Short mmCIF file of C-alpha atoms in Angstrom, two decimals:
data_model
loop_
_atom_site.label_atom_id
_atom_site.label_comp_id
_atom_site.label_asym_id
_atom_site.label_seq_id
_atom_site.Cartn_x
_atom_site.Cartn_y
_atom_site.Cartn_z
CA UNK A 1 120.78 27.67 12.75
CA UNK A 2 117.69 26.02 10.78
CA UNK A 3 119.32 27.56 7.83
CA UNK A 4 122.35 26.34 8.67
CA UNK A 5 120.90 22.63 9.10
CA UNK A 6 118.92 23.02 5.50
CA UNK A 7 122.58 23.23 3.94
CA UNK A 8 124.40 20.16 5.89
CA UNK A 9 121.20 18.10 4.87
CA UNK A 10 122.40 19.58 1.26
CA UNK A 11 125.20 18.34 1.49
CA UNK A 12 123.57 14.64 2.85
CA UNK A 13 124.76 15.16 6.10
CA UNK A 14 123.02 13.62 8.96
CA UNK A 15 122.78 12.78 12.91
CA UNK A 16 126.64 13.93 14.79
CA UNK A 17 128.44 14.99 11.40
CA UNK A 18 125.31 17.60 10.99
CA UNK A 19 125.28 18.99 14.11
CA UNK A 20 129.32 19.24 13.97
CA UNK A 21 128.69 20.48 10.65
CA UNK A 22 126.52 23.11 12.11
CA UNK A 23 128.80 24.32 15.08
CA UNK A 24 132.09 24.40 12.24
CA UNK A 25 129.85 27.37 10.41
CA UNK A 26 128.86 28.96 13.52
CA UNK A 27 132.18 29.60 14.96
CA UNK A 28 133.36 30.57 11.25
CA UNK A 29 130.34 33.06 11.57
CA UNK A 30 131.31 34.14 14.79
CA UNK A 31 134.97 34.41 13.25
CA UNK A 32 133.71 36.77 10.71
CA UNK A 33 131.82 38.87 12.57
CA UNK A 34 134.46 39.12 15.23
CA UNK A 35 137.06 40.09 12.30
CA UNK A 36 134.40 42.70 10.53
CA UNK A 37 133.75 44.23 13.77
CA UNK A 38 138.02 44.78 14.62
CA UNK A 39 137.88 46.10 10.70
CA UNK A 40 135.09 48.49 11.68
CA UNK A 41 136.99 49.57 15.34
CA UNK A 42 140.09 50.03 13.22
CA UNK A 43 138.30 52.10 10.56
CA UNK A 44 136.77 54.48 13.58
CA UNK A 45 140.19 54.79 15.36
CA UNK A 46 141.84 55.96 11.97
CA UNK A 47 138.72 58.34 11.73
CA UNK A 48 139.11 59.79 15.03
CA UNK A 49 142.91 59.89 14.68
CA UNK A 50 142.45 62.00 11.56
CA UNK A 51 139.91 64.06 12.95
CA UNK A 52 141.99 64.75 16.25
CA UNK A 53 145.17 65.20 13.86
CA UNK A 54 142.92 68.28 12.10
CA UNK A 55 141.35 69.67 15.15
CA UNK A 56 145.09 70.02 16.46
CA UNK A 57 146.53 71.73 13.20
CA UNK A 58 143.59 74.07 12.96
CA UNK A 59 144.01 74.95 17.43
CA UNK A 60 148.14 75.72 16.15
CA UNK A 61 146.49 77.96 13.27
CA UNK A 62 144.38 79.84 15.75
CA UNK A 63 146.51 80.16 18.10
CA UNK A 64 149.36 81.56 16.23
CA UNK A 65 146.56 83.93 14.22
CA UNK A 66 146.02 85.02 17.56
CA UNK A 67 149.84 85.77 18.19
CA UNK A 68 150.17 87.63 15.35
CA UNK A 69 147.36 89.31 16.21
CA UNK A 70 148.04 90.20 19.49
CA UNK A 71 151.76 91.25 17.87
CA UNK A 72 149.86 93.94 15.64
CA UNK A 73 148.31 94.98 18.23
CA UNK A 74 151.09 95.66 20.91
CA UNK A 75 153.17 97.16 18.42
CA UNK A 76 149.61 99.66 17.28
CA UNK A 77 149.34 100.40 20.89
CA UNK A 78 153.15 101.06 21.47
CA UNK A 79 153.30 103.26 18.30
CA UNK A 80 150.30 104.63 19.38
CA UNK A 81 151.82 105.72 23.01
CA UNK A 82 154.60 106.99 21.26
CA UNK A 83 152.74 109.61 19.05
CA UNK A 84 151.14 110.49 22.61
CA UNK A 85 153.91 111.30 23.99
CA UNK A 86 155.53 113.42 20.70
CA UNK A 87 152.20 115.33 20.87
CA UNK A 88 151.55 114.80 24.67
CA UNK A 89 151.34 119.00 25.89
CA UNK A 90 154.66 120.46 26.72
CA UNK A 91 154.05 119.85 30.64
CA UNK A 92 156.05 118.05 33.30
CA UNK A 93 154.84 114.76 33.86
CA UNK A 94 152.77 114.05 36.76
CA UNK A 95 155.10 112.26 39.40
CA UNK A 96 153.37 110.51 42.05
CA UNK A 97 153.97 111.34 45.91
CA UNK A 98 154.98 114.63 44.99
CA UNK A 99 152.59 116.57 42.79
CA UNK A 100 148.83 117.51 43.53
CA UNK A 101 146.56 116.06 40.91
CA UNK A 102 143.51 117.78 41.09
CA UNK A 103 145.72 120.79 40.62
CA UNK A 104 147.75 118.85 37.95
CA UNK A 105 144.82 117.93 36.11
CA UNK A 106 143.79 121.74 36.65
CA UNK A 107 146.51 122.70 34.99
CA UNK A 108 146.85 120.03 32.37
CA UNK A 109 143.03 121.57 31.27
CA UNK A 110 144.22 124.98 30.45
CA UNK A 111 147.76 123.36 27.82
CA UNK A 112 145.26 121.07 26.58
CA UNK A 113 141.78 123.19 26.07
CA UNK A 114 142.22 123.42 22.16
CA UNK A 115 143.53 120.02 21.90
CA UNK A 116 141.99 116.58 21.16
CA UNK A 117 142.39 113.27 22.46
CA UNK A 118 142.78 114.90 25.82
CA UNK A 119 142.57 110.80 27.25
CA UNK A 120 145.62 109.48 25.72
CA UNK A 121 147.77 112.75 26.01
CA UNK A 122 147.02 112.83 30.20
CA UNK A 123 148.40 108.90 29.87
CA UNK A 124 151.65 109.95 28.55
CA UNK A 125 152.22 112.19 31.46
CA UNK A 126 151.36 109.73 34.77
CA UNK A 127 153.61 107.65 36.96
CA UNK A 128 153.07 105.78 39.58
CA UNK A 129 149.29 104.93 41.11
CA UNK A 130 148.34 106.85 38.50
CA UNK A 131 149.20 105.07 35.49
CA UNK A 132 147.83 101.81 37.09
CA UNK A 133 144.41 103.47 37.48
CA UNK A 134 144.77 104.44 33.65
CA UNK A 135 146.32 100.76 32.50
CA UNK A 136 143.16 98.80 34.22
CA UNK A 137 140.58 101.06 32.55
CA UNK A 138 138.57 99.48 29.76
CA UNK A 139 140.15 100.42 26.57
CA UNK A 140 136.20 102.21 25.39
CA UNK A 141 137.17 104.34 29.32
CA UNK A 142 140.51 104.85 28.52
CA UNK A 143 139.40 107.45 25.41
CA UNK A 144 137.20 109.10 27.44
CA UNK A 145 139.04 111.95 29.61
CA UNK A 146 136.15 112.65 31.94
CA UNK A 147 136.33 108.68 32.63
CA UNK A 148 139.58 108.76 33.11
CA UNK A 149 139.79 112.07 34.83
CA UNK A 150 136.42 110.47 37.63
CA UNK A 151 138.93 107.23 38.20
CA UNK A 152 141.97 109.46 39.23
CA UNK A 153 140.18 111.07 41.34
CA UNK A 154 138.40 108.93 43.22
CA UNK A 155 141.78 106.48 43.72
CA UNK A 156 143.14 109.97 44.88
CA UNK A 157 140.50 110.37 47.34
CA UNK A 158 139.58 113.79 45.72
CA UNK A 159 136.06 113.79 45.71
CA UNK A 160 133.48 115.08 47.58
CA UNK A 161 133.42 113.15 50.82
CA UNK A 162 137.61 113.34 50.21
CA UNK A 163 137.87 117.14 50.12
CA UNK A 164 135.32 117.20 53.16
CA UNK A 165 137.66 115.28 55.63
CA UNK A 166 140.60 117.22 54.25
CA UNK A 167 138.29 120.32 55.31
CA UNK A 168 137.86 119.08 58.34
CA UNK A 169 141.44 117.39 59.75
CA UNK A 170 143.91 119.21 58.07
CA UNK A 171 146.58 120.30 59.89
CA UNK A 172 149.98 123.11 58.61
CA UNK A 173 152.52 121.43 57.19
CA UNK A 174 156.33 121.98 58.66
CA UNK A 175 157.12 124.98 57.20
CA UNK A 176 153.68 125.90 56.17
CA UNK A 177 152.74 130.00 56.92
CA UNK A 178 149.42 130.64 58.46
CA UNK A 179 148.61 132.48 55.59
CA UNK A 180 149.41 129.17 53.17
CA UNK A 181 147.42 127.20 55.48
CA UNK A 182 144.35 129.43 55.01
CA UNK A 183 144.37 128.94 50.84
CA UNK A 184 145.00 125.41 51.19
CA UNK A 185 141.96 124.86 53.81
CA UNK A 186 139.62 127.73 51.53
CA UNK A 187 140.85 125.66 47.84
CA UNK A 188 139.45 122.19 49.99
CA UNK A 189 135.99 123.89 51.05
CA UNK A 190 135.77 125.17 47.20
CA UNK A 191 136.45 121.65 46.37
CA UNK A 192 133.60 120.15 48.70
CA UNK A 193 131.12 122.87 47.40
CA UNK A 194 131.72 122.11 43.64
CA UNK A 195 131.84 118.43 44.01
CA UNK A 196 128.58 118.57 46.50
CA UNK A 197 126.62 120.64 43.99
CA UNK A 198 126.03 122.81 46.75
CA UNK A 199 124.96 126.56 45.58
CA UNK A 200 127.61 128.94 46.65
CA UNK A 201 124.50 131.01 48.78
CA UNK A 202 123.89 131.22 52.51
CA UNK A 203 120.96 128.73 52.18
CA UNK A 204 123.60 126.50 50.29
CA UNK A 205 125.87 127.23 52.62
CA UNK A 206 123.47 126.28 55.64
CA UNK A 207 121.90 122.82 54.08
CA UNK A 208 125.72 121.97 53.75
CA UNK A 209 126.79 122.68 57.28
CA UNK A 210 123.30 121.05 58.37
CA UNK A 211 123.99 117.71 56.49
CA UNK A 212 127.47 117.56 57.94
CA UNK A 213 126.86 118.20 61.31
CA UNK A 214 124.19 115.21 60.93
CA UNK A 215 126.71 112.60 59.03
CA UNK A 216 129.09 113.09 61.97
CA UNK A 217 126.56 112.56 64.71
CA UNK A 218 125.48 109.58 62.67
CA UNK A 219 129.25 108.02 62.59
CA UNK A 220 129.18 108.83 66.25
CA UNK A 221 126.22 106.85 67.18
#
């Protein structure tokens, strides 16, 4: 303001013309700054505008790297699954609800013993609840056969707990001789000794019974 009274005295103004003098330059002050400050907003709205406009173009080229990467890969994996099943052993396929897997996967051992890639070949073969255990392994699990072979199982209930209560509550089948009944109950207990570890001795034999006979008074209790 003083400087603004220095120049109206310039220009020999004095008393009410000064002072009106004086508010005329402010608002034309205020005027400016009001107009460089809309210039300024306008500059930063074409800034961000651009910006936004090239963080949009470069999120469309990700994404559709992405896609075409994710193509690639789909149509690897299906050619992949493919060359399984050309080279997959010459074997039935596994067909859930009908087939045994352990002995399945017994049998699959002996076609595939000089093969490799044993992981992906088995995958070729299953249906059913099978080939959703093998679909929601990691892909590093899904190479690895005794991965793979540890997941069937257990969704199978073939392990060792599984082979005990088959041991111990199996019943013949309709049309099931008492002799088939006897290799189906001795192929369980040789199931629940392997899987237990348990040394195929009479002390072996005894620490098994003895650890049974306590788990069942336990779920008793």
């Amino acid at each position: 303001m003083e400087k603004l009274l220095q120049i109206g005295k310039e220009f020999g103004l004095e008393g009410e013309k000064l002072l009106e003098f004086v508010r005329e330059q402010q608002k034309l002050e205020e005027e400016r700054r009001r107009k460089e400050e809309e210039k300024e907003e306008k500059r930063r709205q074409i800034e961000e505008e651009k910006e936004e406009r090239h963080r949009l173009l470069e999120e469309d080229r990700r994404k559709e790297e992405e896609e075409k990467e994710e193509r690639r890969r789909n149509d690897t994996e299906r050619a992949e699954v493919r060359e399984d099943r050309a080279k997959a052993p010459k074997l039935p396929s596994f067909v859930d609800g009908k087939d045994d897997l352990d002995a399945y996967l017994q049998r699959f051992e002996r076609f595939a013993a000089t093969a490799t890639g044993w992981a992906s070949k088995l995958s070729a073969l299953l249906s059913g609840r099978a080939i959703e255990v093998y679909s929601r392994l990691s892909e590093e699990a899904a190479q690895d056969y005794e991965r793979v072979k540890l997941a069937l199982m257990k969704r199978y209930d073939l392990t060792e707990d599984g082979y005990r209560r088959k041991f111990r509550v199996s019943k013949p089948e309709v049309d099931e001789s008492p002799e088939q009944f006897i290799v189906r109950l001795d192929r369980y207990l040789l199931r629940w000794l392997e899987l237990s570890h348990t040394e195929r001795s009479f002390e072996g034999l005894k620490d098994l019974i003895v650890k049974e006979q306590l788990l069942t008074l336990v779920q008793k209790s």
